[in-house]
C-alpha cells in the first residue's frame, strides 16, 4: 500500500514542478513538548493570531509556522509526504479535492464524529469545498466575499439616483450606457461597466443566478451547454455587441493597480469587487464617493456571489495528528477568528459564520453586512474540483471566442465541455484505479 501511495505522490510531485530534494528538519529540543510543523502559503511577515494565541494557551504543544512561496508550495508539500516527513498541518487555497485524490491528506471524519464537531458554524459553500469522495479532508479558515460597487458621483453626473444602484442586469446595461463617455476622438474616457474586467467573471455569476449546474451525475459529467450558461454567454455577447471591442481593449489597457485601478481611478462606474476594496479605496482614493450593494440579478432570481476557502488540513503521514486536529479546531473558533479579523491589514472574511455575523466584525466596515449576506448566497469557483485548472482555462477560452465572434456561445461551450470532460474522465479513472489498489479511508 505504501509503495502505491509513494508512486501516486511521486508522480504528483514531479508533475507539480519537477524533482525537489527535501531535507528533514533538524531534531527539536528534548523538552517533552509536541512541536507542530505548520506550513502556510502566506506572505504574512508576522505570525498569525491563531498561531500566537494557541502557543500562549497551550503548554505542551508549540506550533512552528513556515511560510511557503506560492510557486513552490505544491512540490514541497507533495515531496515531503513522499519522503515520509510531512508537516503536521498545511494552510492552502487550491481545491481540497485535488489534494485528496492524490492521497495527500488525512480524512477528518473520525475526529469530527468523536468530538461531535459542529460543521454548521461554517458557511455552507465553504464546508462543501472540504469534501471529496464523501469524506471531509479540511477545515475552512478564511474566506472572501464579493458585492456590487458603484460610484455615486458619476451616478449624479449621469442623472442617476446615487442611492439607487441597479438591481437587475437589464438595469446594469441601461446605467452603463448613461455612464459611458468618449472624448472628441471617439476614445472611451469613462465606462459604466465591463463584464470581463476584474478578478471575478460576470458570466459565471449570471449562469449561477439563472440556475446553472455545471457538474452532474455525482461529479462525473460536465455540463456547459445548459440553458442558463448559454443565456449568460449570450448576455456577455450582447454587451460587447453594443461597443467596439478594440476600443474597450484600449481603454482597459490604461488601467493598472492601486490608484490606477479602473474603479478606484473613477474611470469605471460599476464593478463587482471583493471585501478588500473598501480598505484599498481608503488607501488610494479616500475621497471616492461610492456605495456597496447586492450583486444584480435577473427578475425572479436571487442574487448569487462567489466565495472560496483558505483551509487547514493534515497531510498523510503526519506524526502529530491528534495535536494537529486540536490546533485546527482552535483556529476556527469564533473568538479566534474575530480577533484575527480585527488585526489583519488586508481583511479576509472568517469562514466561521458566527464570527462573520457578530456585531464586532460587522462594525469593522459599513459594507461588511452586505458582504456577509452575499457569502450566504455564494457558490464556489472550484466548479469542477478534479479538473479545476482545465475548467477555467477552457471556460475563459470559450468566453474569449464568443467576445471576438470567433464562435457562437453553443459552439464555444460545446468545445470546452468536451475538453473538460475528457480530462475529468482521465482523472476519475486514475483515482478509481489507485483506490482499487489501496485501502483508503
Short mmCIF file of C-alpha atoms in Angstrom, two decimals:
data_model
loop_
_atom_site.label_atom_id
_atom_site.label_comp_id
_atom_site.label_asym_id
_atom_site.label_seq_id
_atom_site.Cartn_x
_atom_site.Cartn_y
_atom_site.Cartn_z
CA UNK A 1 0.00 0.00 0.00
CA UNK A 2 2.76 2.43 0.97
CA UNK A 3 4.54 1.75 -2.31
CA UNK A 4 1.49 2.67 -4.39
CA UNK A 5 0.90 5.80 -2.34
CA UNK A 6 4.52 6.76 -2.89
CA UNK A 7 4.10 6.29 -6.64
CA UNK A 8 0.95 8.46 -6.69
CA UNK A 9 2.53 11.22 -4.64
CA UNK A 10 5.79 10.95 -6.53
CA UNK A 11 4.05 11.43 -9.87
CA UNK A 12 2.09 14.35 -8.46
CA UNK A 13 5.24 15.95 -7.12
CA UNK A 14 7.05 15.55 -10.41
CA UNK A 15 4.07 16.93 -12.30
CA UNK A 16 3.84 19.90 -9.97
CA UNK A 17 7.29 21.34 -10.66
CA UNK A 18 9.91 18.71 -11.19
CA UNK A 19 12.07 16.74 -8.77
CA UNK A 20 12.72 18.53 -5.47
CA UNK A 21 15.15 17.29 -2.84
CA UNK A 22 13.50 17.52 0.57
CA UNK A 23 15.78 17.76 3.58
CA UNK A 24 14.29 16.86 7.01
CA UNK A 25 14.21 19.46 9.74
CA UNK A 26 16.82 19.42 12.48
CA UNK A 27 15.97 17.44 15.63
CA UNK A 28 13.85 19.50 18.07
CA UNK A 29 14.84 20.02 21.71
CA UNK A 30 14.02 17.10 24.01
CA UNK A 31 11.72 19.03 26.40
CA UNK A 32 8.69 16.77 26.17
CA UNK A 33 6.66 19.28 24.15
CA UNK A 34 4.99 18.45 20.85
CA UNK A 35 6.21 20.70 18.06
CA UNK A 36 3.65 21.08 15.29
CA UNK A 37 5.15 21.92 11.91
CA UNK A 38 2.71 24.31 10.22
CA UNK A 39 3.35 25.14 6.56
CA UNK A 40 1.49 28.15 5.22
CA UNK A 41 1.07 29.56 1.74
CA UNK A 42 1.20 33.11 3.00
CA UNK A 43 3.05 36.37 2.54
CA UNK A 44 2.46 37.44 6.15
CA UNK A 45 5.56 38.82 7.83
CA UNK A 46 4.21 38.25 11.31
CA UNK A 47 2.81 35.11 12.89
CA UNK A 48 -0.99 34.99 12.56
CA UNK A 49 -3.00 35.38 15.72
CA UNK A 50 -4.32 31.80 15.69
CA UNK A 51 -0.69 30.63 15.99
CA UNK A 52 0.48 33.03 18.71
CA UNK A 53 -2.68 32.57 20.77
CA UNK A 54 -2.54 28.79 20.52
CA UNK A 55 1.07 28.82 21.68
CA UNK A 56 0.17 31.16 24.53
CA UNK A 57 -2.69 29.00 25.77
CA UNK A 58 -1.24 25.51 25.25
CA UNK A 59 1.64 24.41 27.45
CA UNK A 60 2.51 21.08 25.82
CA UNK A 61 2.18 21.96 22.11
CA UNK A 62 4.21 24.51 20.19
CA UNK A 63 3.20 25.49 16.65
CA UNK A 64 6.16 26.33 14.45
CA UNK A 65 4.96 28.02 11.26
CA UNK A 66 6.86 28.14 7.98
CA UNK A 67 5.73 30.35 5.07
CA UNK A 68 5.83 28.73 1.64
CA UNK A 69 6.22 30.64 -1.65
CA UNK A 70 3.27 30.11 -3.95
CA UNK A 71 5.33 28.84 -6.87
CA UNK A 72 6.94 26.08 -4.80
CA UNK A 73 4.35 25.05 -2.20
CA UNK A 74 2.85 22.19 -4.18
CA UNK A 75 6.05 20.34 -4.93
CA UNK A 76 7.44 20.86 -1.44
CA UNK A 77 4.36 19.51 0.32
CA UNK A 78 3.94 16.53 -2.02
CA UNK A 79 7.60 15.62 -1.85
CA UNK A 80 7.63 15.90 1.94
CA UNK A 81 4.80 13.36 2.08
CA UNK A 82 6.63 11.12 -0.35
CA UNK A 83 9.73 11.39 1.84
CA UNK A 84 7.66 10.41 4.90
CA UNK A 85 8.49 13.68 6.62
CA UNK A 86 5.45 15.91 6.03
CA UNK A 87 4.41 18.88 8.14
CA UNK A 88 1.64 18.31 10.68
CA UNK A 89 -0.70 20.98 9.29
CA UNK A 90 -0.91 22.84 5.98
CA UNK A 91 -2.68 26.09 5.11
CA UNK A 92 -3.67 26.17 1.42
CA UNK A 93 -6.16 27.66 -1.01
CA UNK A 94 -6.15 25.29 -4.03
CA UNK A 95 -9.05 22.76 -4.33
CA UNK A 96 -9.22 20.25 -1.47
CA UNK A 97 -10.40 17.51 -3.83
CA UNK A 98 -7.28 17.92 -5.94
CA UNK A 99 -5.12 17.07 -2.90
CA UNK A 100 -7.45 14.34 -1.65
CA UNK A 101 -7.31 12.41 -4.93
CA UNK A 102 -3.51 12.39 -4.66
CA UNK A 103 -3.89 10.63 -1.30
CA UNK A 104 -2.09 13.59 0.20
CA UNK A 105 -4.49 14.41 3.06
CA UNK A 106 -5.74 12.64 6.19
CA UNK A 107 -9.54 12.22 6.38
CA UNK A 108 -11.04 14.05 9.35
CA UNK A 109 -14.30 12.10 9.64
CA UNK A 110 -13.32 10.11 12.73
CA UNK A 111 -12.20 13.24 14.59
CA UNK A 112 -15.39 15.10 13.62
CA UNK A 113 -17.59 12.23 14.82
CA UNK A 114 -15.61 11.62 18.01
CA UNK A 115 -15.65 15.26 19.09
CA UNK A 116 -19.17 16.00 17.81
CA UNK A 117 -17.59 18.83 15.83
CA UNK A 118 -20.29 21.25 14.63
CA UNK A 119 -19.76 21.94 10.94
CA UNK A 120 -22.77 24.28 10.85
CA UNK A 121 -20.50 27.07 12.14
CA UNK A 122 -19.16 27.39 8.58
CA UNK A 123 -20.82 28.97 5.55
CA UNK A 124 -22.30 26.10 3.54
CA UNK A 125 -20.43 26.90 0.32
CA UNK A 126 -17.14 26.71 2.20
CA UNK A 127 -17.94 23.46 4.01
CA UNK A 128 -18.90 21.81 0.71
CA UNK A 129 -15.41 22.58 -0.58
CA UNK A 130 -13.88 20.47 2.19
CA UNK A 131 -15.44 17.25 0.87
CA UNK A 132 -14.18 14.59 -1.53
CA UNK A 133 -15.49 11.06 -2.04
CA UNK A 134 -17.93 11.51 0.87
CA UNK A 135 -15.11 12.33 3.28
CA UNK A 136 -14.04 15.57 4.95
CA UNK A 137 -10.39 16.45 4.47
CA UNK A 138 -10.03 20.03 5.73
CA UNK A 139 -11.49 22.88 7.77
CA UNK A 140 -12.09 26.31 6.20
CA UNK A 141 -10.23 29.10 7.98
CA UNK A 142 -10.67 32.25 5.90
CA UNK A 143 -12.91 33.27 3.04
CA UNK A 144 -13.75 36.26 0.88
CA UNK A 145 -16.88 37.85 -0.49
CA UNK A 146 -17.98 39.97 -3.44
CA UNK A 147 -20.53 42.75 -3.75
CA UNK A 148 -21.55 45.41 -6.27
CA UNK A 149 -19.64 48.72 -6.03
CA UNK A 150 -20.88 51.87 -7.76
CA UNK A 151 -19.59 55.44 -7.98
CA UNK A 152 -22.15 57.87 -6.54
CA UNK A 153 -20.53 60.98 -8.03
CA UNK A 154 -20.60 59.50 -11.52
CA UNK A 155 -24.21 58.45 -10.98
CA UNK A 156 -25.23 62.02 -10.18
CA UNK A 157 -23.37 63.39 -13.19
CA UNK A 158 -25.19 60.89 -15.41
CA UNK A 159 -28.59 61.85 -13.98
CA UNK A 160 -28.89 58.62 -11.96
CA UNK A 161 -30.04 58.41 -8.36
CA UNK A 162 -26.85 57.84 -6.28
CA UNK A 163 -28.86 55.96 -3.66
CA UNK A 164 -30.43 53.52 -6.12
CA UNK A 165 -27.89 51.10 -7.62
CA UNK A 166 -29.11 48.71 -10.34
CA UNK A 167 -30.89 45.61 -9.06
CA UNK A 168 -31.12 43.72 -12.35
CA UNK A 169 -28.68 43.07 -15.17
CA UNK A 170 -31.01 44.85 -17.59
CA UNK A 171 -30.63 47.93 -15.42
CA UNK A 172 -26.86 47.47 -15.43
CA UNK A 173 -26.93 47.72 -19.23
CA UNK A 174 -29.11 50.84 -19.08
CA UNK A 175 -26.97 52.53 -16.42
CA UNK A 176 -23.78 51.58 -18.22
CA UNK A 177 -24.94 53.32 -21.36
CA UNK A 178 -25.62 56.54 -19.43
CA UNK A 179 -22.28 56.39 -17.62
CA UNK A 180 -20.18 55.88 -20.74
CA UNK A 181 -18.26 58.88 -22.12
CA UNK A 182 -15.93 59.44 -25.08
CA UNK A 183 -13.51 62.20 -25.97
CA UNK A 184 -13.54 64.24 -29.19
CA UNK A 185 -11.62 61.48 -30.99
CA UNK A 186 -14.14 58.83 -30.02
CA UNK A 187 -11.97 57.17 -27.37
CA UNK A 188 -13.53 55.95 -24.14
CA UNK A 189 -12.65 58.12 -21.15
CA UNK A 190 -15.26 56.58 -18.85
CA UNK A 191 -17.42 53.45 -18.93
CA UNK A 192 -20.24 52.21 -16.78
CA UNK A 193 -19.47 48.50 -16.59
CA UNK A 194 -17.14 45.98 -18.23
CA UNK A 195 -18.20 42.36 -17.51
CA UNK A 196 -14.77 40.86 -18.20
CA UNK A 197 -12.69 43.32 -16.15
CA UNK A 198 -11.76 42.26 -12.63
CA UNK A 199 -10.88 39.06 -10.82
CA UNK A 200 -14.35 37.56 -10.99
CA UNK A 201 -16.12 36.59 -14.17
CA UNK A 202 -19.56 38.17 -14.51
CA UNK A 203 -20.64 35.36 -16.83
CA UNK A 204 -20.27 32.70 -14.12
CA UNK A 205 -22.34 34.84 -11.74
CA UNK A 206 -25.03 35.22 -14.41
CA UNK A 207 -25.09 31.48 -15.05
CA UNK A 208 -25.35 30.63 -11.35
CA UNK A 209 -28.15 33.14 -10.83
CA UNK A 210 -30.09 31.52 -13.67
CA UNK A 211 -29.64 28.13 -12.04
CA UNK A 212 -26.72 26.58 -13.96
CA UNK A 213 -25.47 23.18 -12.77
CA UNK A 214 -22.10 22.55 -14.40
CA UNK A 215 -21.26 19.24 -12.75
CA UNK A 216 -23.81 16.41 -12.82
CA UNK A 217 -24.14 12.70 -12.03
CA UNK A 218 -22.34 12.84 -8.68
CA UNK A 219 -19.44 14.74 -10.16
CA UNK A 220 -18.83 12.64 -13.26
CA UNK A 221 -20.39 14.70 -16.07
CA UNK A 222 -19.60 18.23 -17.18
CA UNK A 223 -22.45 20.43 -18.38
CA UNK A 224 -21.63 23.76 -20.01
CA UNK A 225 -24.26 23.70 -22.75
CA UNK A 226 -27.15 24.03 -20.32
CA UNK A 227 -29.58 26.87 -20.96
CA UNK A 228 -28.51 29.09 -18.01
CA UNK A 229 -24.86 29.08 -19.07
CA UNK A 230 -25.79 29.69 -22.70
CA UNK A 231 -28.02 32.59 -21.63
CA UNK A 232 -25.15 34.02 -19.57
CA UNK A 233 -22.80 33.88 -22.55
CA UNK A 234 -25.44 35.45 -24.76
CA UNK A 235 -25.74 38.32 -22.26
CA UNK A 236 -21.98 38.88 -22.46
CA UNK A 237 -22.09 38.72 -26.26
CA UNK A 238 -24.95 41.23 -26.32
CA UNK A 239 -22.96 43.62 -24.12
CA UNK A 240 -19.98 43.58 -26.47
CA UNK A 241 -22.23 43.94 -29.49
CA UNK A 242 -23.08 47.43 -28.21
CA UNK A 243 -19.44 48.57 -28.17
CA UNK A 244 -16.33 48.31 -30.29
CA UNK A 245 -14.17 45.58 -28.73
CA UNK A 246 -10.92 47.22 -29.83
CA UNK A 247 -11.93 50.49 -28.17
CA UNK A 248 -12.75 48.70 -24.90
CA UNK A 249 -9.44 46.83 -25.01
CA UNK A 250 -7.57 50.10 -25.50
CA UNK A 251 -9.47 51.66 -22.62
CA UNK A 252 -8.78 48.75 -20.23
CA UNK A 253 -5.11 48.71 -21.23
CA UNK A 254 -4.77 52.06 -19.47
CA UNK A 255 -5.78 50.58 -16.12
CA UNK A 256 -3.29 49.40 -13.53
CA UNK A 257 -3.08 48.64 -9.84
CA UNK A 258 -3.70 50.74 -6.74
CA UNK A 259 -4.72 54.30 -7.75
CA UNK A 260 -4.75 53.20 -11.42
CA UNK A 261 -7.39 50.53 -10.87
CA UNK A 262 -10.41 51.10 -13.11
CA UNK A 263 -12.90 51.69 -10.30
CA UNK A 264 -10.56 53.43 -7.86
CA UNK A 265 -9.42 55.86 -10.58
CA UNK A 266 -13.11 56.61 -11.31
CA UNK A 267 -12.89 55.57 -14.93
CA UNK A 268 -15.40 52.79 -14.33
CA UNK A 269 -18.75 53.48 -12.69
CA UNK A 270 -19.73 49.96 -11.55
CA UNK A 271 -17.88 46.76 -10.66
CA UNK A 272 -18.20 43.51 -8.75
CA UNK A 273 -15.38 43.72 -6.20
CA UNK A 274 -14.23 41.78 -3.15
CA UNK A 275 -14.26 42.74 0.51
CA UNK A 276 -10.69 44.08 0.43
CA UNK A 277 -11.69 47.06 -1.72
CA UNK A 278 -13.07 49.38 0.98
CA UNK A 279 -9.58 49.37 2.50
CA UNK A 280 -7.96 49.77 -0.90
CA UNK A 281 -10.19 52.71 -1.73
CA UNK A 282 -9.37 54.32 1.62
CA UNK A 283 -5.68 53.92 0.86
CA UNK A 284 -5.56 55.01 -2.78
CA UNK A 285 -8.53 57.37 -3.26
CA UNK A 286 -10.00 58.30 0.11
CA UNK A 287 -12.27 60.93 -1.47
CA UNK A 288 -14.02 58.44 -3.73
CA UNK A 289 -17.75 58.57 -3.06
CA UNK A 290 -19.12 55.09 -3.57
CA UNK A 291 -21.82 52.66 -2.48
CA UNK A 292 -21.88 48.89 -1.97
CA UNK A 293 -24.94 46.81 -2.79
CA UNK A 294 -26.10 43.28 -3.56
CA UNK A 295 -24.92 41.89 -6.87
CA UNK A 296 -27.61 42.46 -9.53
CA UNK A 297 -29.62 39.52 -10.79
CA UNK A 298 -32.46 38.66 -13.16
CA UNK A 299 -36.14 39.17 -12.43
CA UNK A 300 -37.41 36.29 -10.31
CA UNK A 301 -33.93 35.01 -9.38
CA UNK A 302 -31.99 35.60 -6.14
CA UNK A 303 -28.55 37.22 -6.36
CA UNK A 304 -25.52 34.92 -6.26
CA UNK A 305 -21.91 35.61 -5.39
CA UNK A 306 -18.68 33.63 -5.34
CA UNK A 307 -16.52 32.63 -2.40
CA UNK A 308 -13.67 30.27 -1.72
CA UNK A 309 -11.67 28.88 1.19
CA UNK A 310 -8.23 29.20 2.66
CA UNK A 311 -8.20 25.92 4.55
CA UNK A 312 -6.33 23.80 7.09
CA UNK A 313 -5.57 20.10 6.63
CA UNK A 314 -3.37 17.32 7.97
CA UNK A 315 -1.06 15.77 5.36
CA UNK A 316 -0.98 12.00 5.08
CA UNK A 317 1.77 10.57 7.24
CA UNK A 318 1.86 13.49 9.70
CA UNK A 319 3.42 12.43 13.00
CA UNK A 320 1.31 14.55 15.38
CA UNK A 321 -2.22 14.03 14.08
CA UNK A 322 -4.07 14.46 17.38
CA UNK A 323 -2.25 17.68 18.23
CA UNK A 324 -2.77 18.93 14.67
CA UNK A 325 -6.51 18.37 14.99
CA UNK A 326 -6.60 20.27 18.29
CA UNK A 327 -4.80 23.19 16.64
CA UNK A 328 -7.19 23.21 13.68
CA UNK A 329 -10.26 23.20 15.91
CA UNK A 330 -8.77 26.07 17.90
CA UNK A 331 -8.03 28.18 14.82
CA UNK A 332 -11.63 28.12 13.52
CA UNK A 333 -13.27 29.15 16.80
CA UNK A 334 -15.45 32.25 16.72
CA UNK A 335 -13.41 34.32 19.18
CA UNK A 336 -10.11 33.48 17.48
CA UNK A 337 -11.48 34.42 14.05
CA UNK A 338 -12.94 37.67 15.38
CA UNK A 339 -9.68 38.82 16.93
CA UNK A 340 -7.76 37.79 13.83
CA UNK A 341 -10.11 39.78 11.59
CA UNK A 342 -9.57 42.88 13.70
CA UNK A 343 -5.79 42.57 13.36
CA UNK A 344 -5.46 41.78 9.67
CA UNK A 345 -4.34 44.60 7.41
CA UNK A 346 -5.98 43.13 4.32
CA UNK A 347 -9.20 41.70 5.61
CA UNK A 348 -10.07 38.09 4.90
CA UNK A 349 -13.51 37.03 5.98
CA UNK A 350 -13.88 34.49 8.77
CA UNK A 351 -15.05 31.13 7.46
CA UNK A 352 -16.88 30.80 10.78
CA UNK A 353 -20.25 32.41 10.06
CA UNK A 354 -20.88 33.05 13.76
CA UNK A 355 -17.81 35.28 13.75
CA UNK A 356 -18.74 36.93 10.45
CA UNK A 357 -22.24 37.78 11.72
CA UNK A 358 -21.02 39.09 15.06
CA UNK A 359 -21.60 42.85 15.61
CA UNK A 360 -17.89 43.28 16.36
CA UNK A 361 -17.00 42.08 12.87
CA UNK A 362 -19.84 43.86 11.11
CA UNK A 363 -18.75 47.14 12.70
CA UNK A 364 -15.25 46.90 11.20
CA UNK A 365 -16.63 48.15 7.88
CA UNK A 366 -20.08 49.53 6.94
CA UNK A 367 -20.16 47.20 3.93
CA UNK A 368 -19.49 44.02 5.90
CA UNK A 369 -23.19 43.24 6.37
CA UNK A 370 -23.65 43.16 2.59
CA UNK A 371 -20.54 41.02 2.13
CA UNK A 372 -21.78 38.55 4.74
CA UNK A 373 -25.21 38.40 3.10
CA UNK A 374 -23.52 37.71 -0.23
CA UNK A 375 -21.50 34.80 1.22
CA UNK A 376 -24.78 33.26 2.33
CA UNK A 377 -25.75 33.21 -1.36
CA UNK A 378 -22.43 32.13 -2.80
CA UNK A 379 -21.07 29.29 -4.86
CA UNK A 380 -17.50 28.07 -5.04
CA UNK A 381 -15.26 28.93 -8.01
CA UNK A 382 -13.99 25.34 -7.75
CA UNK A 383 -16.64 24.34 -10.27
CA UNK A 384 -15.02 21.08 -11.42
CA UNK A 385 -12.74 20.15 -8.49
CA UNK A 386 -10.89 17.32 -10.26
CA UNK A 387 -10.29 19.44 -13.36
CA UNK A 388 -10.14 22.89 -11.79
CA UNK A 389 -7.33 24.42 -13.84
CA UNK A 390 -8.58 22.92 -17.10
CA UNK A 391 -12.12 24.12 -16.42
CA UNK A 392 -11.10 27.75 -16.04
CA UNK A 393 -8.70 27.61 -18.98
CA UNK A 394 -11.40 26.25 -21.28
CA UNK A 395 -14.20 28.38 -19.84
CA UNK A 396 -12.22 31.59 -20.28
CA UNK A 397 -11.13 30.47 -23.73
CA UNK A 398 -14.74 29.88 -24.73
CA UNK A 399 -15.72 33.32 -23.47
CA UNK A 400 -12.93 34.96 -25.45
CA UNK A 401 -14.03 33.17 -28.63
CA UNK A 402 -17.57 34.44 -28.14
CA UNK A 403 -16.49 38.01 -27.40
CA UNK A 404 -14.26 38.07 -30.50
CA UNK A 405 -17.07 36.49 -32.57
CA UNK A 406 -14.93 33.50 -33.47
CA UNK A 407 -17.66 31.10 -32.33
CA UNK A 408 -21.23 31.21 -31.12
CA UNK A 409 -21.91 30.50 -27.43
CA UNK A 410 -23.12 26.98 -28.16
CA UNK A 411 -20.08 26.21 -30.33
CA UNK A 412 -17.57 27.59 -27.83
CA UNK A 413 -19.18 25.97 -24.80
CA UNK A 414 -19.60 22.61 -26.56
CA UNK A 415 -15.92 22.51 -27.39
CA UNK A 416 -14.94 23.50 -23.84
CA UNK A 417 -17.30 20.92 -22.38
CA UNK A 418 -15.74 18.09 -24.40
CA UNK A 419 -12.19 19.03 -23.40
CA UNK A 420 -13.02 19.35 -19.70
CA UNK A 421 -15.00 16.08 -19.76
CA UNK A 422 -12.06 14.22 -21.28
CA UNK A 423 -9.69 15.44 -18.54
CA UNK A 424 -12.26 14.72 -15.83
CA UNK A 425 -12.74 11.16 -17.13
CA UNK A 426 -9.00 10.55 -17.06
CA UNK A 427 -8.71 11.90 -13.51
CA UNK A 428 -11.63 9.82 -12.25
CA UNK A 429 -10.31 6.65 -13.91
CA UNK A 430 -6.89 7.16 -12.38
CA UNK A 431 -8.34 7.90 -8.97
CA UNK A 432 -10.53 4.77 -9.12
CA UNK A 433 -7.56 2.66 -10.17
CA UNK A 434 -5.41 3.87 -7.28
CA UNK A 435 -8.21 3.35 -4.77
CA UNK A 436 -8.81 -0.15 -6.07
CA UNK A 437 -5.19 -0.98 -5.24
CA UNK A 438 -5.01 0.85 -1.91
CA UNK A 439 -7.20 0.69 1.16
CA UNK A 440 -8.12 4.37 1.56
CA UNK A 441 -10.31 5.59 4.38
#
